[in-house]
Amino acid sequence: MKPAPFAYLRPTTLEEALTALAGEPGAKVLAGGQSLVPLLSMRLAAPSMLIDINALPDLGHVTCDEAGVRIGALARHAEVLASVEAAASQPLIARALSHVAHPTIRNRGTTVGSLVHADAAAEMPMVLRLLEGSVDVASVRGRRTIPAAELFAGPLESTLAHDEVAVEAFFPALPAGGGIGFEEIARRHGDYALVGVAAVVTIADGDVVGARVGFVSVSDVPVVVDVTDHLDDPAAAALAELDPAEDIHASADYRAHLVKVLTPRVLADAIHHARTRKQA
Amino acid sequence: MTTKLFGTKVARVEDQRFLRGQGRYVDDLLTDDPRLLHAAVLRSPHAHARITDIDVSDVLDVEGVLAVWTYDDLVDAMAEPLPLLIPHPTLTHGRTQYALAKDEVNYVGEAIAFVVAVDRYVAEDAVSRIRVDYDYLEPVVGIAAARAADRLVHDDVPGNIGARMEQETGDARAAIADAPHTLTLELDIERSACTPMEGRGTVARWDPDTSRLTVWSSTQTSTGVRGCVAAKLGLDLAKVDVITPDVGGGFGVKINHPWPEELLVPLAAMTLGRPVKFTEDRREHFISSAHERAQVHHVEVGFDDDGRLLGLNVEFWHDHGAYTPYGLIVPIITSTQLLGPYKPLNYRVVFESLYTNTVIVTPYRGAGRPQGCFVMERTMDAIAAYLGKDRTEVRGTNFIQPDEFPYEHGLVFQDGRELTYDSGDYPASLEKLKALVGWDEFEQFRAEMAAQGRRVGIGLACYVEGTGVGPYEGAHVHIETSGKVKVATGLTSQGQGHQTAFAQIVADTLGVRFEDVEITTGDTRKMPYAVGTFASRAAVMSGSAIHLASLRAREKALRIAAEALEASEEDLEINDGVVSVRGTDASIDLGTVAVLSNPLRYAFDEASKAATQFSVGDPGKPPVAEDDEPGLEGKDFYSPERSTFANGMHAVIVETDPDTAEITILKYAVVHDCGHLINPMIVEGQIHGGVAQGVGGALYERMVYDEAGQLLNASFMDFLMPYVTEVPTTIDIDHLETPSPLNPLGIKGAGEAGVIPSAAVFAAAIEDAEGFPITAMPISPSELFALRLEHADHTTEAATITGI
Ligand SMILES: Cc1cc2nc3c(=O)[nH]c(=O)nc-3n(C[C@H](O)[C@H](O)[C@H](O)COP(=O)(O)OP(=O)(O)OC[C@H]3O[C@@H](n4cnc5c(N)ncnc54)[C@H](O)[C@@H]3O)c2cc1C
């Protein structure tokens, strides 16, 4: 379990990193290493060069304003999870992050890295998609913002070009009248979910005027379903758009069943949250 | 003997070292030796194939590679198959692999080539450049395919049957035919594995000046490895030392030996004249060490109105993987130990041990007992359900009673000796368990939970475990002139707390301070005669040997002290390392006694002056008497007539989520009887670990092979070893101490106990919660969900399927 040979670069400026990345088609960015290093060790990936971004300045931030939460590429899951301001601005971030792996991995793994790793079994890509957030990326060609709806191309595949480094993610704040819910079933605490469900609802005058549900581990890319018009049977509406698959831990039927169990439960939690939440 | 420490919760002396990261495991050794080389192994990617060509020409170009071996490079004994360690008359078709595959491979992971390079990275780069041409053969995966025998694992083993063994007492089939009630059960247990934290590992160093080989291996038997290395490499035994440093868990997998690497590493070290290390990685451990547990059982039972077993007929099929280096130990244990604490009037058991194109099977903690316990306890529960009786009542009806010991079953056990239980008190154990878990109050609890929409179930399972199997262990006790006591026993330690428990025995037997005792295990330089650590035997075997050797040292100390103090031996006592004449202040340190025991020519310090020729002894006699030896030492061996049988009973209360089918443990209770407890804290620790491992085996862990023989979950991401969050937060333990009459300390083994009843007890509790039979383990929420659907469809049918 030792990686194949690779060159290693630890740039101290973003420009240096971007130039190196642009010049080396076989290069990969190394952030927290919690997904990439196991792939290297099992020789499932063999990049010619690792560009370690951990020495880059000014990327470790978790900042909040009225619009929402901005998370720098070097902010660790644990730091995001610990941010009281982030939890106040968008409580779904912390709710979901507490299900991401274990403390030791959260101490090292980055939230932005998790987004661009684009695992449909991972919590944060789905949360970004559900909240309609975005990721800012940089390359020698300039900067751009990728909306969440355009970030996920396929299993473990984001729409970042090879020469792009993700520098920041943006998660919109939960507006007044909004509520969230999250629940997942995993085989062991901290494992990737067999099924995870998150919901965001909007209440106006006591009525649910918006209800969207996002799913983990039941599709190839994070899927979000608008169930505003299906509040009587949101799971059926969701299952029409999901494709639960069988793996060694759960049958497709069981996954579909969990979607049925969790979807109404999480929606009800989100509605309850919206109704009981202290409005700013 | 003063029983000062025996039986008390002495804190483990090992723990400081282990918890501070100061343990020294094989991979930690020789790390600062710049000459150290590293090995990597090319393993078969196919479950079944003929090798038509191996091309290593690209490998030697890799910078940093020193050598590569394939089968063609092996000569003499190394070119012969690995030993079949435990032959048995019924193992008519035993097969073992070669150190490096010859002509064919029979499981994914089988070693094909061995590369030695300057570091493991380069060695792995080189491995990836070896080209092998294969002719693919269809693999045999799983018991059903092995039994069908449409394809054979080994061409010369018809039916894939390595062995067929039958034992019977009375006439079980006739008894079943005549019984008022009968039931038939089909019961399955899947493959799992030990998965110790530390995988296998071996380092070897050859000293050309002295022609000596030193091997460090992460093994459960250093003497076993030594014997194999010497025989395979053609060395005199006296030229080979095998040392077992700290071992990060064994659980059975490291009792098998020699692993190919345990021979190839020394071979490479001798050939290259440089030390060589092999450290198995996690994926390798999954695909090239050993698994266990997979068995399919067919049970027929006949019983009377009280549930008394009139006849029990068990047929089972054991999946032993591609080869049989460890013989039939696992299925023999199942076939004998499934009887547990019960006495069926007639019993027949027959098994077939089958080849499959999967990793080999060797004992895994519990070693066939978890399967046997599952079979017997599921049968007990089925009888209780059929008769509408309380499950504890049916068990009580069948218990061997306390006045029936020694109890002879009329069968032959795994050690070739008669299956005779030495002692136990099963009715008392059951009463304790019922109290501990709240058996009689459970229906009330069930009703309370049901009122909240929650579903709970309770289960229990009983087992008997033959522990402390022979042939022997030995010990050497040496009291130094400092008064410190150095003790060596040959079996190895894998974290069980031997240093502590053995030192407790020495301190008490000898009358020395616990802190002054140092125990060495698993070092053939210190104790070349030993068997190994398996079958819950260390405390019984080495514990007894250490006790006996301490008695000898004590005897000699008293003799010399009596002379020095001019007192009679009967008047002497030893406390805290000081021999004194009872009731007087005349005394002498054991250290001084040690000085006196060794007549010296040369004084090297103050103490030794007292022992020089001109200071001691009767000038008219030889300094060392004819029947005496210099030094204050004791050496002895313990070799019991047969195993001693510990027992225990577990109960669990589980909650099954009506919506998600998740299974949660609410309460876990253990009553355990391993005779006299040397250190209750260590025994409880063993139980905790066993229960945790059992939870893994029952609810999380399995080996998922696909039809091609690929292991799909060969990592800790997908092989779901439970985290601390998955095991019960508390385990209620109560002990019963029924001493064994077979050894001087009255002890029985405790190492494997915790894991034995897990599959049985969880199946029982889940069945109790759900109301339909659980006949296959492990079980996941996904599988429980599937069973619910199946039984929802057939509720009416299921209610009628009971008898045959
Ligand atoms: C035992 C274990 C359990 C886990 N459980 C979970 C879980 O339950 N849920 C979950 O969501 N995750 C889980 N993870 C994954 C963890 O969250 C990872 O940390 C995360 O997915 C990736 O973040 P990283 O910083 O470690 O990225 P890395 O491993 O460094 O990189 C991952 C990939 O993203 C790319 N990348 C990273 N950062 C950037 C960037 N700024 N710009 C461009 N490309 C970049 C890398 O090139 C690489 O391809 C688990 C990991 C482990 C080891």
PDB file of C-alpha atoms and ligand atoms in Angstrom, chain A residues 28-36 53 73 77 99-101 105 109-110 112-114 116-117 122-123 160 164-166 190-192, ligand 1:
ATOM      1  CA  LYS A  28      -3.341  16.641  -8.740  1.00  0.00           C
ATOM      2  CA  VAL A  29      -4.119  19.070  -5.967  1.00  0.00           C
ATOM      3  CA  LEU A  30      -3.550  17.772  -2.436  1.00  0.00           C
ATOM      4  CA  ALA A  31      -5.692  19.376   0.263  1.00  0.00           C
ATOM      5  CA  GLY A  32      -6.506  17.383   3.423  1.00  0.00           C
ATOM      6  CA  GLY A  33      -5.528  14.154   1.724  1.00  0.00           C
ATOM      7  CA  GLN A  34      -8.315  12.168   3.360  1.00  0.00           C
ATOM      8  CA  SER A  35      -9.675  10.982   0.044  1.00  0.00           C
ATOM      9  CA  LEU A  36      -6.668  11.362  -2.205  1.00  0.00           C
ATOM     10  CA  ILE A  53      -1.930  23.571  -1.307  1.00  0.00           C
ATOM     11  CA  ALA A  73     -10.184  25.837   0.552  1.00  0.00           C
ATOM     12  CA  HIS A  77     -14.318  20.164   8.348  1.00  0.00           C
ATOM     13  CA  HIS A  99     -22.121  13.116  10.036  1.00  0.00           C
ATOM     14  CA  VAL A 100     -18.981  13.499   7.924  1.00  0.00           C
ATOM     15  CA  ALA A 101     -16.476  10.869   9.026  1.00  0.00           C
ATOM     16  CA  ILE A 105     -10.573  12.858   9.642  1.00  0.00           C
ATOM     17  CA  GLY A 109     -10.138  16.864   5.557  1.00  0.00           C
ATOM     18  CA  THR A 110     -11.340  20.096   3.972  1.00  0.00           C
ATOM     19  CA  VAL A 112     -14.003  22.427  -0.161  1.00  0.00           C
ATOM     20  CA  GLY A 113     -11.998  19.303  -0.964  1.00  0.00           C
ATOM     21  CA  SER A 114     -15.062  17.232  -0.201  1.00  0.00           C
ATOM     22  CA  VAL A 116     -14.785  19.054  -5.540  1.00  0.00           C
ATOM     23  CA  HIS A 117     -14.165  15.370  -4.822  1.00  0.00           C
ATOM     24  CA  ALA A 122     -20.691  12.537   0.740  1.00  0.00           C
ATOM     25  CA  GLU A 123     -22.859  14.924   2.692  1.00  0.00           C
ATOM     26  CA  LEU A 160     -13.513  21.820 -12.503  1.00  0.00           C
ATOM     27  CA  GLU A 164      -8.432  24.896 -11.715  1.00  0.00           C
ATOM     28  CA  VAL A 165      -8.083  25.112  -7.961  1.00  0.00           C
ATOM     29  CA  ALA A 166     -11.186  25.611  -5.865  1.00  0.00           C
ATOM     30  CA  GLY A 190     -19.295   8.251  10.855  1.00  0.00           C
ATOM     31  CA  ASP A 191     -19.461   5.933   7.853  1.00  0.00           C
ATOM     32  CA  TYR A 192     -20.685   7.135   4.506  1.00  0.00           C
TER      33      TYR A 192
HETATM   34  C1  LIG C   1     -12.312   6.886   7.146  1.00  0.00           C
HETATM   35  C2  LIG C   1     -12.908   8.018   6.338  1.00  0.00           C
HETATM   36  C3  LIG C   1     -14.252   8.246   6.450  1.00  0.00           C
HETATM   37  C4  LIG C   1     -14.831   9.268   5.716  1.00  0.00           C
HETATM   38  N1  LIG C   1     -16.173   9.447   5.851  1.00  0.00           N
HETATM   39  C5  LIG C   1     -16.754  10.461   5.153  1.00  0.00           C
HETATM   40  C6  LIG C   1     -18.141  10.704   5.270  1.00  0.00           C
HETATM   41  O1  LIG C   1     -18.860  10.026   6.027  1.00  0.00           O
HETATM   42  N2  LIG C   1     -18.669  11.686   4.524  1.00  0.00           N
HETATM   43  C7  LIG C   1     -17.900  12.452   3.702  1.00  0.00           C
HETATM   44  O2  LIG C   1     -18.434  13.347   3.045  1.00  0.00           O
HETATM   45  N3  LIG C   1     -16.585  12.268   3.572  1.00  0.00           N
HETATM   46  C8  LIG C   1     -15.992  11.290   4.284  1.00  0.00           C
HETATM   47  N4  LIG C   1     -14.643  11.102   4.154  1.00  0.00           N
HETATM   48  C9  LIG C   1     -13.884  11.945   3.185  1.00  0.00           C
HETATM   49  C10 LIG C   1     -13.419  13.225   3.837  1.00  0.00           C
HETATM   50  O3  LIG C   1     -14.513  14.054   4.119  1.00  0.00           O
HETATM   51  C11 LIG C   1     -12.422  13.935   2.891  1.00  0.00           C
HETATM   52  O4  LIG C   1     -11.667  14.750   3.682  1.00  0.00           O
HETATM   53  C12 LIG C   1     -12.999  14.784   1.806  1.00  0.00           C
HETATM   54  O5  LIG C   1     -13.856  14.064   0.999  1.00  0.00           O
HETATM   55  C13 LIG C   1     -11.908  15.351   0.887  1.00  0.00           C
HETATM   56  O6  LIG C   1     -11.272  16.416   1.455  1.00  0.00           O
HETATM   57  P1  LIG C   1      -9.697  16.486   1.528  1.00  0.00           P
HETATM   58  O7  LIG C   1      -9.363  17.872   1.941  1.00  0.00           O
HETATM   59  O8  LIG C   1      -9.205  15.421   2.409  1.00  0.00           O
HETATM   60  O9  LIG C   1      -9.292  16.279  -0.003  1.00  0.00           O
HETATM   61  P2  LIG C   1      -8.102  15.478  -0.654  1.00  0.00           P
HETATM   62  O10 LIG C   1      -8.136  14.071  -0.263  1.00  0.00           O
HETATM   63  O11 LIG C   1      -6.830  16.202  -0.469  1.00  0.00           O
HETATM   64  O12 LIG C   1      -8.524  15.607  -2.164  1.00  0.00           O
HETATM   65  C14 LIG C   1      -9.651  14.964  -2.680  1.00  0.00           C
HETATM   66  C15 LIG C   1      -9.787  15.267  -4.169  1.00  0.00           C
HETATM   67  O13 LIG C   1     -10.181  16.615  -4.354  1.00  0.00           O
HETATM   68  C16 LIG C   1      -9.183  17.355  -5.048  1.00  0.00           C
HETATM   69  N5  LIG C   1      -9.078  18.638  -4.367  1.00  0.00           N
HETATM   70  C17 LIG C   1      -9.049  18.844  -3.020  1.00  0.00           C
HETATM   71  N6  LIG C   1      -9.039  20.151  -2.771  1.00  0.00           N
HETATM   72  C18 LIG C   1      -9.047  20.785  -3.964  1.00  0.00           C
HETATM   73  C19 LIG C   1      -9.068  22.164  -4.322  1.00  0.00           C
HETATM   74  N7  LIG C   1      -9.068  23.139  -3.405  1.00  0.00           N
HETATM   75  N8  LIG C   1      -9.087  22.448  -5.640  1.00  0.00           N
HETATM   76  C20 LIG C   1      -9.105  21.478  -6.556  1.00  0.00           C
HETATM   77  N9  LIG C   1      -9.103  20.181  -6.273  1.00  0.00           N
HETATM   78  C21 LIG C   1      -9.069  19.839  -4.974  1.00  0.00           C
HETATM   79  C22 LIG C   1      -7.930  16.508  -4.972  1.00  0.00           C
HETATM   80  O14 LIG C   1      -7.099  16.731  -6.090  1.00  0.00           O
HETATM   81  C23 LIG C   1      -8.507  15.127  -4.953  1.00  0.00           C
HETATM   82  O15 LIG C   1      -8.819  14.713  -6.236  1.00  0.00           O
HETATM   83  C24 LIG C   1     -14.034  10.086   4.866  1.00  0.00           C
HETATM   84  C25 LIG C   1     -12.663   9.859   4.769  1.00  0.00           C
HETATM   85  C26 LIG C   1     -12.085   8.838   5.498  1.00  0.00           C
HETATM   86  C27 LIG C   1     -10.608   8.605   5.367  1.00  0.00           C
END
